């Protein structure tokens, strides 16, 4: 079960399987530096006056997403956890920042490997959205799913300047992870939800670093009809297992783009929507045959729906009723027959 922290007190080292949700408010700059898990940092307050800092963080498996605010100008030194790749996006700040010798303005993304030294001068009123991922997991996802090379994407750069569309998508993905898991922490108990979350975060990191999409006319190695047939067969055979788009790409040996173009040309539907429809039907089957302890929240998370609000909307759009209505009707029928 995810742990929710309410202070910056130190805790026992977490295992790879553990997951934590943290919300803290600090009035000491040193406590603020110690609040971020997995990082080794020293903060120095540079402008006078009372300090107030906040941290909202989710940490599980190979990923860490956080949002940090600091009221005063702060110098941050240290580093991220070994073997990681980190990205930071300023959401708000008064003036510009300085990251490893480079000026950072709104619309820019900072990036740091686990081998690099952190050197960040944050101006007063800095609101920073960040993500750290396991670099090996990122490398494999980029190679097997996105057909990208992270060494080429990052290329020793410390500041990225993605276009507005990519920047908004990156920001919205990370904010959605934080807000959704804060509202629905039970989702982190389920492997499917964790896998889908991790894939979404890794895909967001690759996308914000990549300025070169393949054109829709790119010819896949396999015929698109054959790709769709293989994908549908794999989905049908593994529907009761933990399945993600990234895993599907690896199993079929095709990139995400090839899969997208194939489904669009052959079925006129995005493969993500197709897989979501299969998972929605899986939830409905489980709600129609509930156990005595079944809940909508648990059933949705078991099928990988970590954003409860989006799930409820998608379910009602698909089936014309709320999932709670499905569960209530069939739970009542089971009780009366018993």
CSV table of N, CA, C and O in Angstrom, one decimal, residues 165-216:
chain,number,residue,atom,x,y,z
A,165,UNK,N,3.8,22.5,-28.2
A,165,UNK,CA,2.9,21.3,-28.1
A,165,UNK,C,3.5,20.2,-27.3
A,165,UNK,O,2.8,19.6,-26.4
A,166,UNK,N,4.8,19.9,-27.5
A,166,UNK,CA,5.5,18.9,-26.8
A,166,UNK,C,5.6,19.3,-25.3
A,166,UNK,O,5.5,18.5,-24.4
A,167,UNK,N,5.9,20.6,-25.1
A,167,UNK,CA,6.0,21.1,-23.7
A,167,UNK,C,4.7,20.9,-22.9
A,167,UNK,O,4.7,20.5,-21.8
A,168,UNK,N,3.6,21.3,-23.5
A,168,UNK,CA,2.3,21.2,-22.9
A,168,UNK,C,2.0,19.7,-22.6
A,168,UNK,O,1.5,19.4,-21.5
A,169,UNK,N,2.2,18.8,-23.5
A,169,UNK,CA,1.9,17.4,-23.3
A,169,UNK,C,2.8,16.8,-22.2
A,169,UNK,O,2.3,16.1,-21.4
A,170,UNK,N,4.0,17.2,-22.1
A,170,UNK,CA,4.9,16.8,-21.1
A,170,UNK,C,4.4,17.3,-19.7
A,170,UNK,O,4.3,16.5,-18.7
A,171,UNK,N,4.1,18.6,-19.6
A,171,UNK,CA,3.6,19.2,-18.4
A,171,UNK,C,2.3,18.5,-18.0
A,171,UNK,O,2.2,18.1,-16.8
A,172,UNK,N,1.4,18.3,-18.9
A,172,UNK,CA,0.1,17.8,-18.5
A,172,UNK,C,0.2,16.3,-18.1
A,172,UNK,O,-0.5,15.9,-17.2
A,173,UNK,N,1.1,15.5,-18.7
A,173,UNK,CA,1.3,14.2,-18.2
A,173,UNK,C,1.8,14.1,-16.8
A,173,UNK,O,1.2,13.3,-16.0
A,174,UNK,N,2.8,14.9,-16.4
A,174,UNK,CA,3.3,14.8,-15.1
A,174,UNK,C,2.3,15.4,-14.1
A,174,UNK,O,2.2,14.8,-13.0
A,175,UNK,N,1.6,16.4,-14.4
A,175,UNK,CA,0.7,17.0,-13.5
A,175,UNK,C,-0.5,16.0,-13.2
A,175,UNK,O,-1.0,15.8,-12.1
A,176,UNK,N,-0.9,15.3,-14.3
A,176,UNK,CA,-2.0,14.3,-14.2
A,176,UNK,C,-1.6,13.2,-13.3
A,176,UNK,O,-2.4,12.7,-12.5
A,177,UNK,N,-0.3,12.7,-13.4
A,177,UNK,CA,0.2,11.7,-12.5
A,177,UNK,C,0.1,12.1,-11.1
A,177,UNK,O,-0.5,11.3,-10.2
A,178,UNK,N,0.6,13.3,-10.8
A,178,UNK,CA,0.5,13.7,-9.4
A,178,UNK,C,-0.9,13.9,-8.9
A,178,UNK,O,-1.2,13.4,-7.8
A,179,UNK,N,-1.7,14.6,-9.6
A,179,UNK,CA,-3.1,14.9,-9.2
A,179,UNK,C,-3.9,13.6,-9.1
A,179,UNK,O,-4.7,13.4,-8.1
A,180,UNK,N,-3.8,12.7,-10.0
A,180,UNK,CA,-4.6,11.5,-10.0
A,180,UNK,C,-4.2,10.5,-8.9
A,180,UNK,O,-5.1,10.0,-8.3
A,181,UNK,N,-2.9,10.4,-8.7
A,181,UNK,CA,-2.5,9.5,-7.6
A,181,UNK,C,-2.8,10.1,-6.2
A,181,UNK,O,-3.0,9.3,-5.3
A,182,UNK,N,-2.7,11.4,-6.1
A,182,UNK,CA,-3.1,12.0,-4.9
A,182,UNK,C,-4.6,11.7,-4.5
A,182,UNK,O,-4.9,11.5,-3.4
A,183,UNK,N,-5.4,11.8,-5.6
A,183,UNK,CA,-6.8,11.5,-5.4
A,183,UNK,C,-7.2,10.0,-5.3
A,183,UNK,O,-8.1,9.6,-4.6
A,184,UNK,N,-6.3,9.2,-5.9
A,184,UNK,CA,-6.6,7.8,-6.0
A,184,UNK,C,-5.4,6.9,-5.7
A,184,UNK,O,-4.9,6.2,-6.6
A,185,UNK,N,-4.8,7.0,-4.5
A,185,UNK,CA,-3.5,6.3,-4.2
A,185,UNK,C,-3.6,4.8,-4.3
A,185,UNK,O,-2.6,4.1,-4.5
A,186,UNK,N,-4.8,4.3,-4.2
A,186,UNK,CA,-5.0,2.8,-4.3
A,186,UNK,C,-4.5,2.2,-5.6
A,186,UNK,O,-4.1,1.1,-5.7
A,187,UNK,N,-4.5,3.1,-6.7
A,187,UNK,CA,-4.0,2.6,-8.0
A,187,UNK,C,-2.6,2.0,-7.9
A,187,UNK,O,-2.3,1.1,-8.7
A,188,UNK,N,-1.8,2.5,-7.1
A,188,UNK,CA,-0.4,2.1,-7.0
A,188,UNK,C,-0.2,0.7,-6.4
A,188,UNK,O,0.8,0.1,-6.5
A,189,UNK,N,-1.3,0.1,-5.9
A,189,UNK,CA,-1.2,-1.2,-5.4
A,189,UNK,C,-1.2,-2.3,-6.5
A,189,UNK,O,-0.9,-3.4,-6.3
A,190,UNK,N,-1.6,-1.9,-7.7
A,190,UNK,CA,-1.8,-2.8,-8.8
A,190,UNK,C,-0.7,-2.7,-9.9
A,190,UNK,O,-0.4,-1.6,-10.3
A,191,UNK,N,-0.1,-3.8,-10.2
A,191,UNK,CA,1.0,-3.9,-11.2
A,191,UNK,C,0.6,-3.2,-12.5
A,191,UNK,O,1.4,-2.5,-13.2
A,192,UNK,N,-0.6,-3.5,-13.0
A,192,UNK,CA,-1.1,-3.0,-14.3
A,192,UNK,C,-1.0,-1.5,-14.3
A,192,UNK,O,-0.6,-0.8,-15.2
A,193,UNK,N,-1.6,-0.9,-13.2
A,193,UNK,CA,-1.6,0.6,-13.1
A,193,UNK,C,-0.1,1.2,-13.1
A,193,UNK,O,0.2,2.2,-13.8
A,194,UNK,N,0.7,0.5,-12.3
A,194,UNK,CA,2.1,1.0,-12.3
A,194,UNK,C,2.8,0.9,-13.6
A,194,UNK,O,3.5,1.8,-14.0
A,195,UNK,N,2.6,-0.2,-14.3
A,195,UNK,CA,3.2,-0.4,-15.6
A,195,UNK,C,2.7,0.7,-16.6
A,195,UNK,O,3.5,1.2,-17.4
A,196,UNK,N,1.4,0.9,-16.7
A,196,UNK,CA,0.9,1.9,-17.6
A,196,UNK,C,1.4,3.3,-17.2
A,196,UNK,O,1.7,4.1,-18.1
A,197,UNK,N,1.4,3.6,-15.9
A,197,UNK,CA,2.0,4.9,-15.5
A,197,UNK,C,3.4,5.1,-15.9
A,197,UNK,O,3.8,6.1,-16.5
A,198,UNK,N,4.2,4.0,-15.7
A,198,UNK,CA,5.6,4.1,-16.0
A,198,UNK,C,5.8,4.3,-17.5
A,198,UNK,O,6.6,5.1,-18.0
A,199,UNK,N,5.0,3.6,-18.3
A,199,UNK,CA,5.2,3.7,-19.8
A,199,UNK,C,4.8,5.1,-20.2
A,199,UNK,O,5.4,5.7,-21.1
A,200,UNK,N,3.7,5.7,-19.6
A,200,UNK,CA,3.3,7.0,-20.0
A,200,UNK,C,4.4,8.0,-19.7
A,200,UNK,O,4.6,9.0,-20.5
A,201,UNK,N,5.0,7.9,-18.5
A,201,UNK,CA,6.0,8.8,-18.1
A,201,UNK,C,7.3,8.7,-19.0
A,201,UNK,O,7.9,9.7,-19.5
A,202,UNK,N,7.7,7.4,-19.3
A,202,UNK,CA,8.9,7.2,-20.2
A,202,UNK,C,8.6,7.8,-21.6
A,202,UNK,O,9.4,8.4,-22.2
A,203,UNK,N,7.4,7.6,-22.1
A,203,UNK,CA,7.0,8.1,-23.4
A,203,UNK,C,7.0,9.6,-23.4
A,203,UNK,O,7.5,10.3,-24.4
A,204,UNK,N,6.6,10.2,-22.3
A,204,UNK,CA,6.6,11.7,-22.2
A,204,UNK,C,8.0,12.2,-22.2
A,204,UNK,O,8.3,13.3,-22.8
A,205,UNK,N,8.9,11.6,-21.5
A,205,UNK,CA,10.3,12.0,-21.5
A,205,UNK,C,10.9,11.9,-22.9
A,205,UNK,O,11.6,12.8,-23.3
A,206,UNK,N,10.7,10.8,-23.6
A,206,UNK,CA,11.2,10.7,-24.9
A,206,UNK,C,10.7,11.7,-25.8
A,206,UNK,O,11.4,12.4,-26.6
A,207,UNK,N,9.4,12.0,-25.7
A,207,UNK,CA,8.7,12.9,-26.7
A,207,UNK,C,9.2,14.3,-26.5
A,207,UNK,O,9.4,15.1,-27.4
A,208,UNK,N,9.4,14.8,-25.2
A,208,UNK,CA,9.8,16.1,-25.0
A,208,UNK,C,11.3,16.4,-25.4
A,208,UNK,O,11.6,17.5,-25.7
A,209,UNK,N,12.0,15.3,-25.5
A,209,UNK,CA,13.4,15.4,-25.9
A,209,UNK,C,13.6,15.3,-27.4
A,209,UNK,O,14.7,15.5,-28.0
A,210,UNK,N,12.5,14.8,-28.1
A,210,UNK,CA,12.6,14.4,-29.5
A,210,UNK,C,11.9,15.4,-30.4
A,210,UNK,O,10.7,15.7,-30.2
A,211,UNK,N,12.6,16.0,-31.3
A,211,UNK,CA,12.0,17.0,-32.2
A,211,UNK,C,11.7,16.5,-33.6
A,211,UNK,O,11.4,17.3,-34.5
A,212,UNK,N,11.8,15.2,-33.8
A,212,UNK,CA,11.7,14.6,-35.1
A,212,UNK,C,10.8,13.4,-35.2
A,212,UNK,O,11.2,12.3,-35.0
A,213,UNK,N,9.5,13.7,-35.4
A,213,UNK,CA,8.6,12.6,-35.6
A,213,UNK,C,8.8,12.0,-37.0
A,213,UNK,O,9.1,12.6,-38.0
A,214,UNK,N,8.5,10.7,-37.0
A,214,UNK,CA,8.5,10.0,-38.3
A,214,UNK,C,7.2,10.5,-39.1
A,214,UNK,O,6.2,10.8,-38.5
A,215,UNK,N,7.3,10.7,-40.4
A,215,UNK,CA,6.2,11.1,-41.2
A,215,UNK,C,5.2,9.9,-41.3
A,215,UNK,O,5.6,8.8,-41.3
A,216,UNK,N,3.9,10.2,-41.4
A,216,UNK,CA,2.9,9.2,-41.5
A,216,UNK,C,3.1,8.3,-42.7
A,216,UNK,O,2.7,7.1,-42.7
